[in-house]
Backbone as a chain_set.jsonl record, in Angstrom:
{"seq": "MKNTTFFKVLTFVFLTLIYVSCQKERTLTVSGVIPAAAGKMVYVDSITSSSPVCTDSAMADENGHFELRRNAVKRMSFFQLRADSLYAVFCADSTENIDFTVGLRGELLVEGDEYASHVCNLSQHVRATNKYIRTLMQMGSKCPPKQIKQLIYARVMKYREMADSLVKANPVSPVSYYALNAKLIYNIEPYDFNDEEDYRLLAIVANRWDMVRPNNVYSNHLLAKLASREA", "coords": {"N": [[209.343, 130.632, 121.832], [208.775, 127.905, 121.645], [206.414, 127.705, 123.004], [204.857, 129.118, 121.561], [204.396, 127.841, 119.361], [203.097, 125.662, 119.98], [201.046, 126.496, 121.244], [199.451, 127.387, 119.134], [199.37, 125.045, 117.638], [197.698, 123.492, 119.386], [195.381, 125.244, 119.371], [194.877, 124.693, 116.56], [193.624, 121.941, 116.689], [191.683, 122.259, 118.602], [190.096, 123.721, 117.149], [189.464, 121.955, 114.931], [188.194, 119.651, 116.145], [185.968, 121.064, 117.081], [184.666, 121.396, 114.447], [184.529, 118.828, 113.741], [182.677, 117.786, 115.472], [180.484, 119.626, 114.895], [179.861, 118.749, 112.303], [178.916, 116.125, 112.785], [176.456, 116.396, 113.93], [174.902, 117.203, 112.031], [172.635, 115.991, 111.104], [169.022, 115.101, 110.925], [166.601, 113.854, 112.505], [163.671, 111.73, 112.199], [161.121, 110.575, 114.102], [158.865, 108.304, 116.157], [155.599, 107.423, 117.438], [153.177, 105.434, 116.199], [150.461, 103.693, 115.997], [148.574, 102.71, 114.298], [150.293, 102.273, 112.162], [151.842, 99.95, 112.938], [154.035, 97.476, 112.275], [154.179, 97.966, 109.206], [155.157, 100.065, 106.765], [156.699, 103.164, 106.98], [156.738, 106.444, 105.526], [158.56, 109.357, 104.137], [158.243, 112.233, 102.264], [159.86, 114.365, 100.24], [158.836, 117.792, 99.84], [158.884, 120.038, 97.155], [157.675, 120.863, 95.081], [154.308, 120.924, 93.187], [154.221, 118.018, 93.101], [154.864, 115.589, 95.856], [158.049, 114.075, 96.643], [159.177, 110.994, 97.467], [161.655, 110.489, 99.905], [163.031, 108.814, 101.892], [162.126, 106.053, 104.047], [160.83, 103.69, 106.63], [160.721, 100.71, 108.232], [157.781, 100.281, 110.465], [157.896, 99.385, 114.18], [156.093, 96.517, 116.097], [155.008, 98.029, 117.769], [154.334, 100.209, 116.708], [156.431, 102.292, 116.352], [158.846, 103.943, 114.878], [161.812, 105.104, 113.35], [163.689, 107.586, 111.536], [166.399, 108.606, 109.889], [168.405, 111.324, 108.32], [170.48, 113.471, 106.28], [170.552, 116.698, 107.608], [168.798, 119.349, 106.426], [169.624, 122.31, 104.654], [168.14, 124.9, 104.193], [165.31, 125.959, 105.132], [162.852, 123.56, 104.858], [160.176, 121.577, 103.35], [158.206, 118.736, 104.105], [156.403, 115.763, 103.664], [155.07, 113.464, 106.009], [154.108, 110.281, 105.868], [152.043, 107.302, 106.835], [150.449, 104.698, 106.944], [147.103, 105.19, 106.644], [147.326, 107.868, 107.621], [148.499, 110.768, 107.42], [150.911, 113.386, 107.167], [152.08, 116.928, 107.039], [155.231, 118.587, 107.613], [157.705, 120.982, 108.6], [161.372, 121.766, 108.362], [164.26, 123.396, 109.433], [167.087, 124.231, 110.855], [166.471, 122.221, 112.754], [166.814, 119.318, 114.466], [165.3, 117.144, 115.614], [162.259, 115.568, 115.087], [159.381, 114.697, 116.666], [156.586, 112.314, 115.883], [153.52, 112.016, 117.275], [150.142, 110.393, 118.093], [147.159, 112.165, 118.154], [144.042, 112.541, 120.65], [141.935, 112.277, 118.497], [142.725, 110.967, 116.989], [144.398, 112.313, 115.07], [147.567, 113.629, 113.956], [150.315, 114.478, 115.777], [152.841, 116.863, 115.969], [156.167, 116.989, 117.886], [158.889, 118.857, 119.224], [159.495, 121.027, 117.573], [158.676, 124.238, 117.33], [157.675, 125.605, 114.958], [157.256, 123.469, 113.148], [155.755, 121.788, 114.274], [153.175, 123.614, 114.29], [152.794, 123.688, 111.143], [152.033, 121.211, 110.919], [149.943, 120.911, 112.457], [147.83, 122.263, 110.977], [148.098, 120.988, 108.316], [146.386, 118.612, 109.463], [144.034, 119.743, 109.887], [143.591, 120.308, 107.119], [143.388, 117.706, 106.354], [141.273, 116.823, 107.945], [139.337, 118.475, 106.853], [139.124, 117.683, 104.119], [138.048, 115.211, 104.532], [135.64, 115.681, 105.659], [134.462, 116.778, 103.346], [134.571, 115.23, 101.359], [132.872, 112.814, 102.594], [130.352, 114.447, 102.393], [130.365, 114.331, 99.61], [129.81, 112.101, 98.83], [127.28, 111.513, 99.651], [125.315, 111.928, 97.721], [121.913, 111.389, 96.53], [120.98, 111.62, 98.627], [120.785, 113.994, 99.723], [120.529, 117.524, 99.17], [121.704, 118.892, 96.099], [122.453, 121.684, 96.175], [122.356, 122.369, 99.043], [124.687, 120.566, 99.832], [126.382, 122.031, 98.584], [126.706, 124.231, 100.068], [127.503, 123.64, 102.31], [129.654, 122.595, 102.13], [131.106, 125.031, 101.447], [130.812, 126.473, 103.914], [132.299, 124.719, 105.44], [134.846, 124.939, 104.007], [135.15, 127.86, 104.521], [135.442, 127.722, 107.258], [137.916, 126.58, 108.153], [139.478, 128.314, 106.583], [139.677, 130.443, 108.136], [141.144, 129.673, 110.178], [143.351, 128.926, 108.714], [143.837, 131.951, 108.121], [144.114, 133.176, 110.519], [146.766, 132.001, 111.505], [148.51, 132.805, 109.378], [148.26, 135.677, 109.713], [149.44, 136.304, 111.839], [151.878, 135.943, 111.822], [153.917, 136.472, 109.4], [155.849, 135.298, 108.107], [156.395, 133.0, 108.811], [156.899, 129.379, 108.218], [154.383, 128.229, 108.361], [152.717, 129.545, 107.148], [153.389, 129.966, 104.444], [152.718, 127.203, 103.891], [149.83, 127.677, 104.337], [149.087, 129.133, 102.455], [149.668, 127.628, 100.113], [148.286, 125.351, 100.2], [146.083, 122.786, 98.906], [142.433, 121.9, 98.752], [140.51, 118.863, 98.877], [139.43, 117.627, 95.637], [140.634, 119.572, 94.146], [139.539, 122.077, 95.419], [140.77, 125.222, 96.119], [141.664, 126.95, 99.007], [141.825, 129.702, 98.861], [141.864, 132.931, 97.129], [143.415, 134.209, 94.665], [142.791, 136.224, 92.909], [141.12, 137.78, 94.025], [141.008, 140.789, 95.879], [141.589, 140.914, 98.499], [142.674, 138.372, 99.278], [144.725, 138.273, 97.483], [146.303, 140.716, 98.669], [147.161, 139.701, 100.649], [148.752, 137.674, 100.022], [150.973, 139.159, 98.873], [152.055, 140.081, 100.964], [153.184, 138.154, 102.549], [154.591, 136.771, 100.717], [156.588, 138.935, 99.908], [157.961, 139.383, 102.604], [159.028, 136.626, 103.036], [160.872, 136.571, 100.911], [162.782, 138.637, 101.897], [163.676, 137.764, 104.428], [164.284, 134.859, 103.479], [166.083, 135.003, 101.278], [166.285, 133.446, 97.799], [165.487, 130.923, 98.194], [163.899, 128.177, 97.595], [161.339, 128.147, 98.144], [160.334, 130.562, 98.648], [160.583, 131.68, 95.886], [158.89, 130.568, 94.626], [156.236, 131.782, 95.833], [156.92, 134.078, 94.92], [156.523, 133.985, 92.428], [154.308, 133.077, 92.087], [153.123, 135.7, 92.671], [153.67, 137.399, 90.703], [152.399, 136.201, 88.735], [149.968, 136.658, 89.149], [150.187, 139.592, 89.013], [150.713, 139.954, 86.122]], "CA": [[208.896, 130.433, 120.44], [208.1, 126.62, 121.331], [205.273, 127.907, 123.429], [204.068, 130.049, 120.636], [204.187, 127.116, 118.1], [202.666, 124.633, 120.746], [199.756, 127.295, 121.244], [199.184, 127.163, 117.405], [198.917, 123.586, 116.983], [196.515, 123.569, 120.086], [194.232, 126.103, 118.648], [194.227, 123.761, 115.281], [193.211, 120.73, 116.938], [190.205, 122.454, 119.073], [188.718, 123.922, 116.031], [189.293, 120.861, 114.249], [187.362, 119.407, 117.205], [184.338, 121.415, 116.826], [184.56, 121.51, 113.177], [183.87, 117.634, 113.382], [181.68, 117.795, 116.158], [179.249, 120.491, 114.086], [179.493, 118.083, 110.946], [178.416, 115.127, 113.248], [175.218, 116.951, 114.719], [173.967, 117.611, 111.044], [171.201, 115.125, 111.171], [167.629, 114.979, 111.178], [165.849, 112.588, 112.758], [162.136, 111.775, 112.2], [160.589, 109.733, 114.744], [157.608, 108.594, 116.867], [154.861, 106.337, 117.553], [151.728, 105.883, 115.509], [149.846, 102.599, 116.25], [147.87, 102.377, 113.276], [151.184, 101.862, 111.085], [152.521, 98.66, 113.471], [154.5, 96.515, 111.191], [153.963, 98.782, 108.305], [156.101, 101.006, 105.883], [156.456, 104.896, 107.006], [157.47, 107.4, 104.33], [158.902, 110.873, 104.413], [158.248, 112.72, 101.194], [160.386, 116.098, 100.165], [157.763, 118.949, 98.968], [159.385, 121.319, 96.305], [156.593, 121.2, 93.978], [153.197, 120.244, 93.438], [154.465, 116.379, 93.363], [156.209, 115.138, 96.869], [158.913, 112.904, 95.798], [159.478, 110.051, 98.674], [163.051, 110.303, 99.978], [163.153, 108.315, 103.325], [161.347, 105.007, 104.592], [161.465, 102.795, 107.383], [158.916, 99.859, 108.962], [157.499, 100.452, 112.095], [157.902, 97.974, 114.998], [154.782, 95.861, 116.325], [154.366, 99.1, 118.747], [154.208, 101.458, 115.56], [157.424, 103.021, 116.795], [159.658, 104.183, 113.5], [162.69, 106.407, 113.309], [164.378, 107.714, 110.141], [167.626, 109.731, 109.879], [168.803, 111.832, 106.969], [171.126, 114.488, 106.104], [170.017, 117.851, 107.889], [168.713, 120.628, 105.173], [170.732, 123.639, 104.915], [167.597, 125.785, 104.251], [164.062, 125.793, 105.292], [162.154, 122.761, 103.832], [158.912, 120.841, 103.777], [158.184, 117.188, 104.183], [155.268, 114.9, 104.204], [155.218, 112.107, 106.355], [152.815, 109.005, 105.296], [151.765, 106.382, 107.803], [149.165, 103.643, 106.853], [146.176, 106.097, 106.045], [147.527, 108.864, 108.079], [149.795, 111.963, 106.516], [150.936, 115.005, 107.83], [153.04, 118.029, 106.13], [155.943, 119.178, 108.543], [159.056, 121.924, 108.118], [162.633, 121.561, 109.269], [165.627, 123.881, 109.301], [167.913, 123.78, 111.741], [165.746, 121.24, 113.286], [167.445, 117.933, 114.775], [164.478, 115.964, 115.988], [160.885, 115.886, 114.812], [158.74, 113.715, 117.047], [155.52, 112.23, 115.955], [152.395, 111.251, 118.115], [149.016, 110.397, 117.883], [145.948, 112.659, 119.252], [142.935, 112.081, 120.998], [141.09, 112.546, 117.531], [143.446, 110.134, 115.963], [145.315, 113.261, 114.118], [149.329, 113.182, 114.112], [151.234, 115.952, 116.335], [154.577, 116.995, 116.488], [156.898, 117.117, 119.148], [160.326, 119.151, 119.025], [159.906, 122.257, 117.038], [157.4, 124.943, 117.003], [157.262, 125.885, 113.342], [156.76, 121.968, 112.768], [154.232, 121.469, 115.155], [152.098, 124.816, 113.558], [152.675, 123.363, 110.16], [151.712, 120.055, 111.091], [148.541, 120.895, 113.124], [147.455, 122.871, 109.999], [147.749, 119.838, 107.509], [145.589, 117.999, 110.184], [142.784, 120.701, 109.705], [143.321, 120.008, 105.947], [142.886, 116.433, 106.431], [139.818, 116.56, 108.391], [138.246, 119.311, 105.978], [138.965, 116.599, 103.05], [137.38, 113.863, 104.924], [134.614, 116.129, 105.61], [133.889, 117.047, 102.075], [134.303, 113.421, 100.857], [131.832, 112.304, 103.171], [129.144, 114.983, 101.669], [130.167, 114.238, 98.142], [129.457, 110.825, 98.47], [125.736, 111.267, 100.149], [124.336, 111.646, 96.678], [120.946, 111.916, 96.552], [120.347, 111.74, 100.08], [120.78, 115.465, 100.442], [120.042, 118.045, 97.834], [123.047, 119.359, 95.858], [122.444, 122.881, 96.782], [122.738, 122.159, 100.477], [126.073, 120.14, 100.109], [127.245, 123.071, 98.212], [126.896, 125.174, 100.825], [128.227, 123.131, 103.861], [131.159, 122.498, 101.713], [131.482, 126.562, 101.349], [130.886, 126.628, 105.185], [133.458, 123.929, 106.11], [136.06, 125.53, 103.754], [135.5, 129.196, 105.463], [135.687, 127.452, 108.651], [139.399, 125.956, 107.537], [140.292, 129.934, 106.145], [139.452, 131.451, 109.412], [142.21, 129.218, 111.287], [144.658, 129.5, 108.089], [144.434, 133.368, 108.089], [144.825, 133.497, 111.805], [147.985, 131.872, 111.624], [149.079, 133.861, 108.314], [148.263, 137.16, 109.981], [149.919, 136.609, 113.36], [153.466, 135.767, 111.602], [153.886, 136.05, 107.641], [157.09, 134.824, 107.633], [156.882, 131.854, 109.749], [156.739, 128.282, 107.564], [153.058, 127.758, 108.228], [152.047, 130.901, 106.127], [153.449, 129.306, 103.122], [151.986, 126.123, 103.838], [148.763, 127.997, 104.579], [148.605, 129.844, 100.955], [149.778, 126.67, 99.102], [147.636, 123.872, 100.44], [144.797, 122.602, 98.174], [141.849, 120.656, 99.309], [140.023, 117.729, 97.775], [138.831, 117.93, 94.627], [141.31, 120.585, 93.521], [139.289, 123.206, 96.053], [141.736, 126.107, 96.407], [140.724, 127.776, 99.847], [142.425, 131.249, 98.759], [141.397, 132.904, 95.644], [144.418, 135.333, 94.503], [142.168, 137.325, 91.929], [140.481, 138.461, 95.183], [141.848, 141.492, 96.536], [142.006, 140.733, 100.06], [143.932, 137.387, 99.207], [146.057, 139.06, 96.653], [147.462, 141.444, 99.392], [147.8, 138.718, 102.003], [150.089, 136.798, 99.348], [152.217, 140.121, 98.57], [152.484, 140.46, 102.351], [153.854, 136.765, 102.758], [155.765, 136.593, 99.734], [157.645, 139.945, 100.213], [158.254, 139.285, 104.078], [159.808, 135.487, 102.824], [161.735, 136.76, 100.226], [163.649, 139.474, 102.672], [164.179, 136.688, 105.256], [164.928, 133.743, 102.931], [165.785, 135.358, 99.72], [166.641, 132.552, 96.899], [164.867, 129.542, 98.955], [162.889, 127.646, 96.257], [159.678, 128.61, 98.314], [160.216, 132.301, 98.431], [160.646, 131.936, 94.768], [157.528, 130.359, 94.499], [155.751, 132.759, 96.202], [157.264, 135.41, 94.298], [156.058, 133.509, 90.898], [152.733, 133.157, 92.275], [152.617, 137.232, 92.819], [154.038, 138.089, 89.528], [151.636, 135.674, 87.621], [148.578, 137.558, 89.36], [150.433, 140.985, 88.545], [150.923, 139.919, 84.398]], "C": [[207.88, 128.921, 120.41], [206.825, 126.92, 121.946], [203.809, 128.635, 121.915], [203.288, 128.848, 119.6], [203.103, 125.757, 119.027], [200.753, 125.192, 121.097], [198.896, 127.186, 119.967], [198.591, 125.71, 117.257], [197.58, 123.012, 118.088], [195.458, 124.041, 119.585], [193.848, 124.993, 117.277], [193.607, 122.857, 115.494], [192.099, 120.942, 117.526], [189.582, 122.627, 117.99], [188.698, 122.87, 115.072], [188.281, 119.663, 114.899], [186.051, 119.654, 117.014], [183.847, 121.245, 115.307], [183.831, 120.158, 112.784], [182.622, 117.333, 114.267], [180.037, 118.085, 115.407], [178.789, 119.346, 113.219], [178.357, 116.925, 111.572], [176.786, 115.345, 113.679], [174.371, 117.218, 113.238], [173.386, 116.556, 110.455], [170.282, 115.267, 111.454], [166.883, 114.037, 111.276], [164.306, 112.776, 112.589], [161.648, 110.231, 112.81], [159.027, 109.763, 115.233], [156.705, 107.264, 116.943], [153.606, 106.155, 117.094], [151.003, 103.916, 115.433], [149.348, 101.952, 114.901], [149.363, 101.788, 111.932], [152.143, 100.79, 111.869], [152.504, 97.648, 112.035], [154.531, 97.203, 109.491], [155.246, 99.618, 107.851], [155.601, 102.317, 106.42], [157.357, 105.639, 106.01], [157.879, 109.058, 104.661], [159.167, 111.321, 102.993], [158.967, 114.471, 101.156], [159.366, 116.517, 99.356], [158.864, 120.188, 98.709], [158.467, 121.866, 95.195], [155.389, 120.778, 94.284], [153.291, 118.572, 93.515], [155.269, 116.02, 94.294], [157.011, 114.283, 96.24], [159.613, 112.336, 97.518], [161.244, 110.205, 98.696], [163.608, 109.432, 101.095], [162.274, 107.295, 103.71], [162.011, 104.064, 105.675], [160.167, 101.74, 108.103], [159.257, 100.101, 110.281], [157.544, 99.348, 112.699], [156.308, 97.646, 114.906], [154.319, 96.984, 117.122], [153.817, 100.241, 117.682], [155.674, 102.566, 115.849], [158.365, 102.854, 115.267], [160.684, 105.188, 114.197], [163.597, 106.198, 111.884], [165.612, 109.053, 110.003], [168.391, 110.196, 108.555], [169.684, 112.985, 107.202], [170.2, 115.773, 106.806], [169.921, 118.563, 106.586], [169.246, 121.73, 105.703], [169.809, 124.868, 104.973], [166.208, 125.052, 104.858], [163.364, 125.054, 104.294], [161.006, 122.08, 104.186], [158.659, 119.561, 103.326], [156.951, 116.769, 104.469], [155.603, 113.806, 104.881], [153.548, 111.063, 105.98], [153.069, 107.555, 106.11], [150.515, 105.521, 107.836], [148.245, 104.857, 106.074], [146.305, 107.921, 106.431], [148.599, 109.734, 107.172], [149.642, 113.321, 107.347], [151.993, 115.644, 107.247], [153.842, 118.764, 107.746], [157.199, 120.05, 108.015], [160.199, 121.589, 108.77], [163.596, 122.887, 108.632], [166.584, 123.409, 109.902], [167.658, 122.843, 112.953], [166.753, 120.103, 113.475], [166.302, 116.724, 115.108], [163.137, 116.59, 115.812], [160.241, 114.564, 115.252], [157.207, 113.54, 116.818], [154.682, 111.291, 116.926], [151.12, 111.103, 117.756], [147.742, 111.074, 119.038], [145.141, 112.102, 119.524], [141.916, 111.613, 119.8], [141.76, 111.729, 116.473], [144.175, 110.998, 114.794], [146.693, 113.029, 114.735], [149.52, 114.674, 114.717], [152.535, 115.973, 116.388], [155.112, 117.284, 117.62], [158.295, 117.83, 118.689], [160.543, 120.174, 118.453], [158.39, 122.847, 116.807], [156.642, 125.24, 115.703], [156.921, 124.491, 112.755], [155.376, 121.78, 113.22], [153.174, 122.406, 114.102], [151.722, 124.195, 112.344], [151.779, 121.796, 110.027], [150.092, 119.936, 111.339], [147.66, 121.859, 111.851], [146.926, 121.743, 108.979], [146.713, 118.934, 108.122], [144.001, 118.412, 109.921], [142.847, 120.251, 108.307], [142.916, 118.776, 105.714], [141.349, 116.019, 106.797], [138.99, 117.292, 107.225], [137.994, 118.24, 104.661], [138.082, 115.476, 103.29], [136.045, 114.325, 104.832], [133.444, 116.174, 104.361], [134.054, 115.647, 101.084], [133.299, 112.922, 100.918], [130.55, 112.977, 102.293], [128.995, 114.751, 100.331], [129.593, 112.847, 97.877], [127.739, 110.239, 99.145], [125.066, 111.201, 98.927], [123.058, 112.216, 96.914], [120.297, 111.813, 97.812], [120.303, 113.006, 100.579], [121.335, 116.26, 98.854], [121.748, 118.976, 97.613], [123.529, 120.75, 96.455], [122.894, 122.963, 98.027], [124.213, 121.396, 100.601], [126.519, 121.07, 99.557], [127.489, 123.997, 99.146], [127.457, 124.611, 102.321], [129.78, 122.931, 103.508], [131.632, 124.004, 101.948], [131.912, 126.839, 102.977], [131.932, 126.081, 105.738], [135.167, 124.775, 105.666], [136.225, 127.159, 104.498], [135.837, 128.849, 106.486], [137.584, 127.313, 108.725], [140.367, 127.514, 106.994], [140.306, 130.502, 107.281], [140.594, 130.821, 110.218], [143.322, 129.707, 110.495], [144.922, 131.068, 108.042], [144.625, 133.888, 109.346], [146.205, 133.047, 112.169], [148.888, 132.864, 110.588], [149.352, 135.184, 109.074], [149.028, 137.288, 111.123], [151.438, 136.351, 112.978], [153.391, 135.41, 109.967], [154.781, 135.308, 107.305], [157.451, 133.773, 107.964], [156.266, 130.483, 108.355], [154.911, 128.018, 107.148], [152.331, 128.957, 107.223], [152.372, 130.478, 104.887], [152.672, 128.308, 102.905], [150.636, 126.065, 103.453], [148.383, 128.364, 102.909], [148.683, 129.016, 99.811], [148.838, 125.392, 99.054], [146.315, 123.987, 99.772], [144.018, 121.134, 99.001], [141.306, 119.812, 98.375], [139.339, 117.878, 96.536], [139.493, 119.243, 94.181], [140.69, 122.062, 94.355], [140.638, 124.045, 96.554], [141.048, 127.122, 97.593], [140.96, 129.863, 99.843], [142.206, 131.55, 97.18], [142.642, 134.069, 95.249], [144.113, 136.024, 93.272], [141.316, 138.019, 92.978], [141.438, 139.09, 95.609], [142.675, 141.363, 97.552], [143.028, 139.48, 100.273], [144.92, 137.828, 98.337], [147.155, 139.587, 97.69], [148.019, 140.524, 100.423], [149.229, 137.951, 101.25], [151.095, 137.885, 99.068], [152.914, 140.223, 99.635], [153.636, 139.176, 102.489], [154.767, 136.726, 101.911], [157.354, 137.657, 99.727], [158.933, 139.677, 101.428], [159.403, 137.698, 103.675], [160.861, 135.632, 102.03], [163.079, 137.745, 101.317], [164.368, 138.506, 103.838], [164.84, 135.49, 104.406], [165.081, 134.122, 101.422], [166.802, 133.872, 98.768], [166.512, 131.186, 97.631], [164.016, 129.397, 98.015], [161.349, 128.128, 96.494], [159.527, 129.866, 98.361], [160.03, 132.542, 97.115], [159.386, 131.907, 94.404], [156.233, 131.31, 94.738], [155.921, 133.92, 95.307], [156.879, 135.322, 92.796], [154.826, 133.624, 90.981], [152.303, 134.396, 92.112], [152.825, 137.374, 91.865], [153.024, 137.328, 88.43], [150.114, 136.518, 87.994], [149.006, 138.931, 88.843], [150.6, 140.716, 86.725], [150.013, 140.161, 84.107]], "O": [[206.877, 128.673, 119.74], [205.912, 126.323, 121.374], [202.615, 128.571, 121.623], [202.129, 128.849, 119.187], [202.415, 125.011, 118.33], [199.706, 124.549, 121.153], [197.701, 126.894, 119.977], [197.485, 125.412, 116.806], [196.676, 122.274, 117.698], [194.528, 123.279, 119.322], [192.708, 124.578, 117.068], [192.798, 122.592, 114.604], [191.229, 120.104, 117.291], [188.621, 121.922, 117.683], [187.75, 122.929, 114.288], [187.684, 118.87, 114.17], [185.156, 118.83, 116.826], [182.673, 120.969, 115.062], [182.93, 120.067, 111.949], [181.663, 116.703, 113.822], [179.015, 117.404, 115.321], [177.628, 118.938, 113.263], [177.235, 116.771, 111.089], [176.019, 114.383, 113.71], [173.166, 117.441, 113.346], [173.659, 116.24, 109.297], [170.27, 115.721, 112.598], [166.471, 113.374, 110.325], [163.763, 113.856, 112.819], [161.739, 109.133, 112.261], [158.184, 110.628, 114.991], [157.119, 106.182, 116.528], [152.772, 106.837, 117.689], [151.399, 103.146, 114.558], [149.698, 100.836, 114.517], [149.175, 100.993, 111.011], [153.292, 100.738, 111.43], [151.66, 97.264, 111.226], [155.117, 96.503, 108.665], [156.223, 99.767, 108.585], [154.413, 102.636, 106.391], [158.541, 105.381, 105.796], [157.297, 109.73, 105.512], [160.187, 110.903, 102.444], [158.645, 115.442, 101.84], [158.971, 115.896, 98.37], [159.444, 120.943, 99.49], [158.501, 122.947, 94.607], [155.156, 120.295, 95.393], [152.354, 117.953, 94.019], [156.458, 115.999, 93.977], [156.601, 113.731, 95.219], [160.239, 112.966, 98.37], [161.959, 110.06, 97.704], [164.838, 109.395, 101.139], [161.173, 107.845, 103.727], [163.191, 103.718, 105.733], [159.008, 102.05, 108.378], [160.284, 100.144, 110.958], [157.309, 98.301, 112.097], [155.485, 98.133, 114.132], [153.094, 97.002, 117.237], [152.922, 101.034, 117.971], [155.635, 103.695, 115.36], [158.506, 101.777, 114.689], [160.513, 105.858, 115.216], [164.025, 105.177, 111.346], [165.407, 110.265, 110.056], [168.934, 109.362, 107.83], [169.655, 113.498, 108.32], [169.02, 115.768, 106.458], [170.795, 118.444, 105.727], [169.331, 122.063, 106.885], [170.226, 125.859, 105.572], [166.082, 123.837, 105.012], [163.172, 125.483, 103.157], [160.789, 121.962, 105.392], [158.896, 119.281, 102.151], [156.336, 117.266, 105.413], [156.476, 113.094, 104.385], [152.347, 111.323, 105.922], [154.085, 106.867, 106.01], [149.653, 105.664, 108.704], [148.65, 105.378, 105.035], [145.741, 108.874, 105.892], [149.376, 109.247, 106.351], [148.743, 113.966, 107.885], [152.929, 114.925, 106.897], [153.232, 119.276, 108.685], [157.661, 119.718, 106.924], [160.04, 121.061, 109.871], [163.552, 123.222, 107.449], [167.029, 122.29, 109.646], [168.415, 122.707, 113.914], [167.569, 119.96, 112.564], [166.505, 115.538, 114.847], [162.819, 117.719, 116.188], [160.363, 113.524, 114.605], [156.453, 114.35, 117.358], [155.003, 110.159, 117.288], [150.857, 111.889, 116.846], [147.463, 110.726, 120.186], [145.006, 111.024, 118.946], [141.136, 110.687, 120.026], [141.444, 111.772, 115.284], [144.497, 110.471, 113.73], [146.918, 112.397, 115.767], [149.04, 115.722, 114.288], [153.244, 115.082, 116.856], [154.424, 117.907, 118.429], [158.832, 117.312, 117.71], [161.692, 120.602, 118.562], [157.375, 122.316, 116.356], [155.439, 125.159, 115.452], [156.208, 124.514, 111.752], [154.284, 121.665, 112.663], [152.487, 121.855, 113.241], [150.515, 124.023, 112.175], [151.032, 121.472, 109.103], [149.261, 119.238, 110.757], [146.505, 122.043, 112.234], [145.732, 121.529, 108.77], [146.026, 118.375, 107.267], [143.041, 117.652, 109.793], [141.845, 119.556, 108.142], [142.05, 118.632, 104.852], [140.551, 115.262, 106.244], [138.038, 116.707, 106.708], [136.859, 118.004, 104.246], [137.468, 114.882, 102.405], [135.231, 113.708, 104.144], [132.258, 115.848, 104.307], [133.386, 115.421, 100.075], [132.639, 112.531, 99.955], [129.825, 112.257, 101.606], [127.91, 114.86, 99.76], [128.999, 112.539, 96.844], [127.22, 109.122, 99.136], [124.134, 110.396, 98.911], [122.946, 113.336, 97.411], [119.079, 111.937, 97.936], [119.866, 113.235, 101.706], [122.062, 115.897, 97.93], [122.548, 119.448, 98.421], [124.596, 120.967, 97.03], [123.895, 123.659, 98.201], [124.882, 121.718, 101.583], [127.598, 121.245, 100.125], [128.544, 124.626, 99.059], [127.756, 125.342, 103.265], [130.77, 123.041, 104.231], [132.602, 124.146, 102.692], [133.007, 127.288, 103.312], [132.599, 126.758, 106.521], [136.132, 125.077, 106.367], [137.303, 127.551, 104.946], [136.684, 129.586, 106.992], [138.288, 128.056, 109.41], [141.586, 127.679, 107.044], [141.257, 131.276, 107.389], [141.05, 131.595, 111.06], [144.14, 130.521, 110.922], [146.079, 131.476, 107.937], [145.229, 134.954, 109.46], [146.806, 133.635, 113.068], [149.816, 133.565, 110.993], [150.461, 135.717, 109.084], [149.322, 138.435, 111.457], [152.254, 136.563, 113.875], [152.945, 134.388, 109.445], [154.689, 134.619, 106.289], [158.561, 133.334, 107.665], [155.284, 130.745, 107.662], [154.384, 127.735, 106.072], [151.234, 128.781, 106.693], [151.462, 130.65, 104.076], [151.935, 128.293, 101.919], [150.097, 125.217, 102.741], [147.447, 127.833, 102.312], [148.114, 129.272, 98.749], [148.692, 124.623, 98.104], [145.544, 124.936, 99.922], [144.437, 120.09, 99.499], [141.547, 119.938, 97.175], [138.322, 118.542, 96.734], [138.678, 120.082, 93.799], [141.229, 123.124, 94.047], [141.453, 123.52, 97.313], [140.142, 127.912, 97.326], [140.49, 130.804, 100.483], [142.317, 130.749, 96.252], [142.455, 135.045, 95.975], [145.039, 136.423, 92.567], [140.758, 139.028, 92.544], [142.543, 138.588, 95.815], [143.887, 141.547, 97.666], [143.932, 139.453, 101.108], [146.089, 137.639, 98.675], [148.337, 139.247, 97.754], [149.137, 140.606, 100.931], [150.338, 137.742, 101.741], [152.246, 137.452, 99.022], [154.13, 140.413, 99.609], [154.847, 139.394, 102.518], [155.915, 136.634, 102.346], [158.547, 137.378, 99.614], [160.16, 139.718, 101.34], [160.565, 137.765, 104.077], [161.851, 134.938, 102.265], [164.241, 137.337, 101.329], [165.578, 138.59, 104.049], [165.993, 135.189, 104.715], [164.377, 133.667, 100.521], [167.882, 133.464, 99.196], [167.463, 130.403, 97.617], [163.376, 130.347, 97.564], [160.472, 128.393, 95.672], [158.416, 130.307, 98.068], [159.357, 133.541, 96.86], [158.757, 132.866, 93.956], [155.37, 131.503, 93.881], [154.969, 134.65, 95.031], [156.886, 136.292, 92.039], [154.164, 134.194, 90.114], [151.24, 134.55, 91.51], [151.714, 137.735, 91.476], [152.874, 137.847, 87.324], [149.327, 136.899, 87.127], [148.14, 139.502, 88.18], [150.553, 141.798, 86.14], [149.751, 140.244, 82.907]]}, "num_chains": 1, "name": "protein.A"}
């Protein structure tokens, strides 16, 4: 009888330790080294709508190193990192660590999670495309308007080609959601859901997301976008 009681107590203690341990690990750490942000604030915004909301911030040291800790998310969520003039979108689910570095061309890169890395990479293509379009628009009379329009269209199609390849490779991935909702500068939308091909792509992604992540805020957003097209 004593042995049975002892075993029950031991089991309870063991399960309690496991529970406490799991609770302690529910932290998302966003860190990295961005030299351009040295001595400046680094911000993390939560993206649940068209208007990101700042949720965390930290001061980067003299080398550009920063670290932000926040409660881990329970469901797939999207965030935006802002550091000086740089920015990048990333996602987090059960991820514990997101680490940012700067690439050879000055773009932000993510290490620590494959999904977050794909979203970040595409966001850097959005940033590069916006920069290219802005430069063209600032040329003014130096370039004929028709030529500028053609160059912008060609660049948007180049972005579309990359986005399409990511979406079709894995419709249920976070980067698929981001690709179909990302807007370029001057409210340029790479996808036109009045177009039948783009609409079918939206339908595939929305239905897959709803199957894997039901009642998720992003799944619902995709379904609402799909419903508005069908109305």
